[in-house]
PDB file of C-alpha atoms in Angstrom:
ATOM      1  CA  MET A 682     -19.670   4.556   8.706  1.00 94.00           C
ATOM      2  CA  LYS A 683     -15.911   4.207   8.782  1.00 96.00           C
ATOM      3  CA  ASN A 684     -13.373   5.849   6.493  1.00 97.00           C
ATOM      4  CA  TYR A 685     -11.229   3.350   4.594  1.00 98.00           C
ATOM      5  CA  CYS A 686      -8.499   3.336   2.003  1.00 97.00           C
ATOM      6  CA  ALA A 687      -8.033   0.420  -0.365  1.00 97.00           C
ATOM      7  CA  PHE A 688      -4.459   0.047  -1.599  1.00 95.00           C
ATOM      8  CA  LEU A 689      -4.550  -1.751  -4.935  1.00 91.00           C
ATOM      9  CA  ARG A 690      -1.645  -3.921  -6.029  1.00 84.00           C
ATOM     10  CA  GLY A 691      -0.354  -4.019  -9.599  1.00 70.00           C
ATOM     11  CA  VAL A 692      -2.212  -0.988 -10.946  1.00 68.00           C
ATOM     12  CA  ASN A 693      -0.908   0.371 -14.255  1.00 57.00           C
ATOM     13  CA  VAL A 694       1.932  -2.159 -14.502  1.00 54.00           C
ATOM     14  CA  ASN A 695       2.465  -5.253 -16.656  1.00 57.00           C
ATOM     15  CA  GLY A 696      -0.394  -4.403 -19.005  1.00 56.00           C
ATOM     16  CA  THR A 697      -3.013  -3.824 -16.308  1.00 60.00           C
ATOM     17  CA  SER A 698      -4.132  -0.292 -17.044  1.00 72.00           C
ATOM     18  CA  MET A 699      -7.063   1.350 -15.356  1.00 85.00           C
ATOM     19  CA  LYS A 700      -8.402   4.826 -14.899  1.00 90.00           C
ATOM     20  CA  MET A 701      -9.045   5.789 -11.285  1.00 92.00           C
ATOM     21  CA  ALA A 702     -12.476   7.169 -12.293  1.00 94.00           C
ATOM     22  CA  ASP A 703     -13.416   3.658 -13.475  1.00 94.00           C
ATOM     23  CA  VAL A 704     -12.060   2.114 -10.270  1.00 94.00           C
ATOM     24  CA  CYS A 705     -14.110   4.568  -8.204  1.00 96.00           C
ATOM     25  CA  GLU A 706     -17.200   3.636 -10.210  1.00 97.00           C
ATOM     26  CA  VAL A 707     -16.587  -0.080  -9.498  1.00 97.00           C
ATOM     27  CA  PHE A 708     -16.323   0.699  -5.766  1.00 97.00           C
ATOM     28  CA  SER A 709     -19.547   2.737  -5.892  1.00 98.00           C
ATOM     29  CA  GLN A 710     -21.375  -0.026  -7.768  1.00 97.00           C
ATOM     30  CA  ALA A 711     -20.151  -2.479  -5.098  1.00 97.00           C
ATOM     31  CA  GLY A 712     -21.933  -0.408  -2.451  1.00 97.00           C
ATOM     32  CA  MET A 713     -19.180   1.866  -1.135  1.00 98.00           C
ATOM     33  CA  ASN A 714     -19.975   5.487  -0.248  1.00 97.00           C
ATOM     34  CA  ASN A 715     -18.122   8.768  -0.881  1.00 97.00           C
ATOM     35  CA  VAL A 716     -15.571   7.103  -3.160  1.00 97.00           C
ATOM     36  CA  SER A 717     -12.539   9.050  -4.407  1.00 96.00           C
ATOM     37  CA  SER A 718      -8.948   8.383  -5.405  1.00 95.00           C
ATOM     38  CA  VAL A 719      -5.584   9.741  -4.344  1.00 94.00           C
ATOM     39  CA  LEU A 720      -2.941   9.742  -7.101  1.00 89.00           C
ATOM     40  CA  ALA A 721      -3.125   7.314 -10.024  1.00 83.00           C
ATOM     41  CA  SER A 722      -1.404   4.449  -8.198  1.00 82.00           C
ATOM     42  CA  GLY A 723      -4.507   2.771  -6.777  1.00 89.00           C
ATOM     43  CA  ASN A 724      -5.388   4.461  -3.483  1.00 95.00           C
ATOM     44  CA  ILE A 725      -9.162   4.527  -3.166  1.00 97.00           C
ATOM     45  CA  LEU A 726     -10.866   6.296  -0.270  1.00 97.00           C
ATOM     46  CA  PHE A 727     -14.396   5.298   0.668  1.00 98.00           C
ATOM     47  CA  GLN A 728     -16.828   4.801   3.514  1.00 97.00           C
ATOM     48  CA  SER A 729     -18.602   1.624   4.605  1.00 98.00           C
ATOM     49  CA  ASP A 730     -20.238  -0.044   7.602  1.00 97.00           C
ATOM     50  CA  LYS A 731     -18.612  -3.388   6.728  1.00 97.00           C
ATOM     51  CA  ASN A 732     -15.345  -4.685   8.216  1.00 96.00           C
ATOM     52  CA  SER A 733     -12.034  -4.886   6.348  1.00 94.00           C
ATOM     53  CA  ALA A 734     -12.230  -8.634   5.642  1.00 94.00           C
ATOM     54  CA  GLU A 735     -15.718  -8.354   4.105  1.00 96.00           C
ATOM     55  CA  LEU A 736     -14.661  -5.334   2.081  1.00 98.00           C
ATOM     56  CA  LYS A 737     -11.567  -7.097   0.740  1.00 95.00           C
ATOM     57  CA  ASN A 738     -13.692  -9.983  -0.575  1.00 96.00           C
ATOM     58  CA  ILE A 739     -16.382  -7.752  -2.086  1.00 97.00           C
ATOM     59  CA  LEU A 740     -13.970  -5.327  -3.724  1.00 97.00           C
ATOM     60  CA  GLU A 741     -11.459  -7.862  -5.057  1.00 95.00           C
ATOM     61  CA  LYS A 742     -14.317  -9.760  -6.697  1.00 96.00           C
ATOM     62  CA  ALA A 743     -15.808  -6.579  -8.200  1.00 97.00           C
ATOM     63  CA  MET A 744     -12.424  -5.351  -9.457  1.00 94.00           C
ATOM     64  CA  SER A 745     -11.490  -8.753 -10.912  1.00 92.00           C
ATOM     65  CA  GLN A 746     -14.781  -8.993 -12.799  1.00 94.00           C
ATOM     66  CA  TYR A 747     -14.770  -5.451 -14.142  1.00 92.00           C
ATOM     67  CA  PHE A 748     -11.105  -5.234 -15.162  1.00 90.00           C
ATOM     68  CA  ASN A 749     -10.643  -8.930 -16.037  1.00 87.00           C
ATOM     69  CA  TYR A 750      -7.544  -9.444 -13.892  1.00 83.00           C
ATOM     70  CA  GLU A 751      -6.759 -11.017 -10.540  1.00 85.00           C
ATOM     71  CA  ALA A 752      -7.229  -8.085  -8.173  1.00 87.00           C
ATOM     72  CA  PHE A 753      -5.254  -7.785  -4.938  1.00 87.00           C
ATOM     73  CA  LEU A 754      -6.015  -5.029  -2.506  1.00 92.00           C
ATOM     74  CA  PHE A 755      -5.339  -4.233   1.113  1.00 95.00           C
ATOM     75  CA  ILE A 756      -7.786  -2.252   3.205  1.00 96.00           C
ATOM     76  CA  ARG A 757      -6.924  -0.008   6.122  1.00 97.00           C
ATOM     77  CA  THR A 758      -9.045   2.330   8.219  1.00 97.00           C
ATOM     78  CA  GLU A 759      -8.267   6.023   8.500  1.00 97.00           C
ATOM     79  CA  LYS A 760      -7.074   5.400  12.072  1.00 96.00           C
ATOM     80  CA  GLU A 761      -4.718   2.610  10.948  1.00 96.00           C
ATOM     81  CA  ILE A 762      -3.289   4.827   8.206  1.00 97.00           C
ATOM     82  CA  ASP A 763      -2.706   7.632  10.697  1.00 97.00           C
ATOM     83  CA  VAL A 764      -0.802   5.267  13.024  1.00 97.00           C
ATOM     84  CA  ILE A 765       1.256   3.867  10.135  1.00 97.00           C
ATOM     85  CA  PHE A 766       2.188   7.395   9.039  1.00 97.00           C
ATOM     86  CA  LYS A 767       3.123   8.550  12.535  1.00 97.00           C
ATOM     87  CA  ASN A 768       5.181   5.413  13.288  1.00 97.00           C
ATOM     88  CA  ASP A 769       7.627   5.849  10.405  1.00 97.00           C
ATOM     89  CA  PRO A 770      10.961   5.221  12.159  1.00 97.00           C
ATOM     90  CA  PHE A 771      13.065   7.064   9.601  1.00 96.00           C
ATOM     91  CA  PRO A 772      13.579  10.815   9.431  1.00 94.00           C
ATOM     92  CA  VAL A 773      12.588  12.583   6.245  1.00 91.00           C
ATOM     93  CA  ILE A 774      15.885  13.224   4.435  1.00 92.00           C
ATOM     94  CA  ASP A 775      16.426  15.005   1.127  1.00 92.00           C
ATOM     95  CA  ASN A 776      17.338  12.552  -1.628  1.00 93.00           C
ATOM     96  CA  TYR A 777      15.800   9.566   0.200  1.00 94.00           C
ATOM     97  CA  HIS A 778      12.486   7.765  -0.147  1.00 94.00           C
ATOM     98  CA  ASN A 779      10.638   6.382   2.858  1.00 96.00           C
ATOM     99  CA  TYR A 780       8.379   3.475   1.870  1.00 96.00           C
ATOM    100  CA  VAL A 781       5.651   1.691   3.789  1.00 96.00           C
ATOM    101  CA  PHE A 782       4.623  -1.893   2.992  1.00 95.00           C
ATOM    102  CA  ILE A 783       1.203  -3.194   3.834  1.00 93.00           C
ATOM    103  CA  GLY A 784      -0.111  -6.621   3.122  1.00 91.00           C
ATOM    104  CA  SER A 785      -1.120  -9.988   4.427  1.00 89.00           C
ATOM    105  CA  GLU A 786      -0.370 -11.176   7.930  1.00 87.00           C
ATOM    106  CA  ASN A 787       3.343 -11.662   8.722  1.00 91.00           C
ATOM    107  CA  ILE A 788       4.514 -10.314   5.351  1.00 93.00           C
ATOM    108  CA  GLU A 789       6.690  -7.844   7.260  1.00 95.00           C
ATOM    109  CA  GLU A 790       8.790 -10.736   8.618  1.00 94.00           C
ATOM    110  CA  THR A 791       9.326 -12.115   5.115  1.00 93.00           C
ATOM    111  CA  LEU A 792      10.301  -8.658   3.856  1.00 93.00           C
ATOM    112  CA  LEU A 793      12.787  -8.155   6.689  1.00 93.00           C
ATOM    113  CA  GLU A 794      14.368 -11.565   5.981  1.00 92.00           C
ATOM    114  CA  GLU A 795      14.680 -10.685   2.285  1.00 90.00           C
ATOM    115  CA  PHE A 796      16.130  -7.278   3.162  1.00 92.00           C
ATOM    116  CA  GLU A 797      18.727  -8.823   5.466  1.00 90.00           C
ATOM    117  CA  LYS A 798      19.733 -11.373   2.789  1.00 87.00           C
ATOM    118  CA  SER A 799      20.117  -8.746   0.058  1.00 84.00           C
ATOM    119  CA  ASN A 800      23.183  -6.625  -0.593  1.00 76.00           C
ATOM    120  CA  ASN A 801      21.881  -3.346   0.734  1.00 67.00           C
ATOM    121  CA  ALA A 802      22.746  -0.046  -0.854  1.00 60.00           C
ATOM    122  CA  GLU A 803      24.746   2.327   1.271  1.00 67.00           C
ATOM    123  CA  ALA A 804      22.491   3.979   3.871  1.00 81.00           C
ATOM    124  CA  GLU A 805      19.547   1.736   2.953  1.00 91.00           C
ATOM    125  CA  LYS A 806      17.543   0.836   6.077  1.00 94.00           C
ATOM    126  CA  ALA A 807      14.573  -1.301   7.035  1.00 95.00           C
ATOM    127  CA  LYS A 808      12.584  -1.735  10.217  1.00 96.00           C
ATOM    128  CA  ILE A 809       9.335  -3.279  11.442  1.00 97.00           C
ATOM    129  CA  ILE A 810       7.092  -1.208  13.694  1.00 96.00           C
ATOM    130  CA  ASN A 811       3.746  -2.679  14.840  1.00 94.00           C
ATOM    131  CA  ASN A 812       3.705  -5.284  12.041  1.00 93.00           C
ATOM    132  CA  ILE A 813       4.415  -2.708   9.336  1.00 96.00           C
ATOM    133  CA  PHE A 814       7.599  -2.864   7.261  1.00 96.00           C
ATOM    134  CA  TYR A 815       9.320   0.475   6.616  1.00 97.00           C
ATOM    135  CA  TRP A 816      12.147   0.946   4.116  1.00 96.00           C
ATOM    136  CA  GLN A 817      14.367   3.959   3.508  1.00 95.00           C
ATOM    137  CA  VAL A 818      16.433   4.039   0.340  1.00 93.00           C
ATOM    138  CA  PRO A 819      18.388   6.734  -1.501  1.00 91.00           C
ATOM    139  CA  LYS A 820      16.418   8.256  -4.381  1.00 89.00           C
ATOM    140  CA  GLY A 821      17.374   6.691  -7.687  1.00 84.00           C
ATOM    141  CA  GLN A 822      18.236   3.338  -6.055  1.00 81.00           C
ATOM    142  CA  THR A 823      14.727   2.043  -5.382  1.00 78.00           C
ATOM    143  CA  LEU A 824      14.647  -0.275  -8.397  1.00 76.00           C
ATOM    144  CA  GLY A 825      18.412  -0.768  -8.567  1.00 76.00           C
ATOM    145  CA  SER A 826      18.683  -1.945  -4.981  1.00 82.00           C
ATOM    146  CA  ALA A 827      19.049  -5.702  -4.481  1.00 84.00           C
ATOM    147  CA  PHE A 828      16.079  -5.553  -2.121  1.00 87.00           C
ATOM    148  CA  GLY A 829      14.109  -3.514  -4.662  1.00 83.00           C
ATOM    149  CA  LYS A 830      14.537  -6.354  -7.162  1.00 81.00           C
ATOM    150  CA  VAL A 831      13.243  -8.884  -4.587  1.00 80.00           C
ATOM    151  CA  LEU A 832       9.988  -6.965  -4.354  1.00 80.00           C
ATOM    152  CA  GLY A 833       9.016  -8.047  -7.868  1.00 76.00           C
ATOM    153  CA  LYS A 834       9.054 -11.754  -6.970  1.00 78.00           C
ATOM    154  CA  LYS A 835       5.906 -13.612  -8.010  1.00 77.00           C
ATOM    155  CA  SER A 836       5.748 -15.226  -4.567  1.00 81.00           C
ATOM    156  CA  LEU A 837       5.186 -11.770  -3.035  1.00 80.00           C
ATOM    157  CA  LYS A 838       2.788 -10.449  -5.692  1.00 74.00           C
ATOM    158  CA  ASP A 839      -0.491 -11.034  -3.858  1.00 78.00           C
ATOM    159  CA  LYS A 840       0.903 -10.571  -0.356  1.00 89.00           C
ATOM    160  CA  MET A 841       1.835  -6.895  -0.186  1.00 91.00           C
ATOM    161  CA  THR A 842       2.009  -3.495  -1.785  1.00 90.00           C
ATOM    162  CA  SER A 843       4.091  -0.438  -1.010  1.00 91.00           C
ATOM    163  CA  ARG A 844       3.612   3.291  -1.022  1.00 93.00           C
ATOM    164  CA  ASN A 845       5.894   6.232  -0.485  1.00 93.00           C
ATOM    165  CA  LEU A 846       5.287   7.876   2.894  1.00 95.00           C
ATOM    166  CA  ASN A 847       4.217  11.036   1.023  1.00 94.00           C
ATOM    167  CA  THR A 848       1.241   9.081  -0.331  1.00 95.00           C
ATOM    168  CA  PHE A 849       0.087   8.322   3.212  1.00 96.00           C
ATOM    169  CA  GLU A 850       0.288  12.012   4.023  1.00 95.00           C
ATOM    170  CA  LYS A 851      -1.846  12.867   0.957  1.00 96.00           C
ATOM    171  CA  ILE A 852      -4.405  10.219   1.923  1.00 96.00           C
ATOM    172  CA  LEU A 853      -4.693  11.593   5.448  1.00 96.00           C
ATOM    173  CA  LYS A 854      -5.108  15.159   4.145  1.00 95.00           C
ATOM    174  CA  LYS A 855      -7.887  14.032   1.809  1.00 94.00           C
ATOM    175  CA  PHE A 856      -9.680  12.219   4.664  1.00 91.00           C
ATOM    176  CA  ASN A 857      -9.650  15.489   6.579  1.00 82.00           C
ATOM    177  CA  ASN A 858     -11.126  17.609   3.742  1.00 77.00           C
TER     178      ASN A 858
END
């Protein structure tokens, strides 16, 4: 059995409201083992013998049926999450957020193009490491940044999700408990 985390997209926004206990129950009913959540933003830890592609299909279908919405989720193994966390190219700085974007294949290239086209806030940075897009932005400017506004585009909705680097750290700690 492998340890996985499913990163749900669009949880508790735009009228889609769900309790993490209910989400965990859906995962359990879909055959996942040792299911738990980290934070209320849609980070579900579980174990399975299946591969990521199979899990994505099974869990998106189960979530869509139970919550009556079009579910989008991205699945990563514990090992992948550890590498993503350790590869963050930006130092942790007070008053800055470090974000990680995960999603469909090549989404990082699209995000970098959008970042380069946008009017970046002062000291705002972006970089791709091993097909993962990392973004550092001053606190308080996440949604006000021109790039931050791009992230809400409908064309990107089902292709990626983001988490603060602190969330990855919490996920890794929970895997190790």
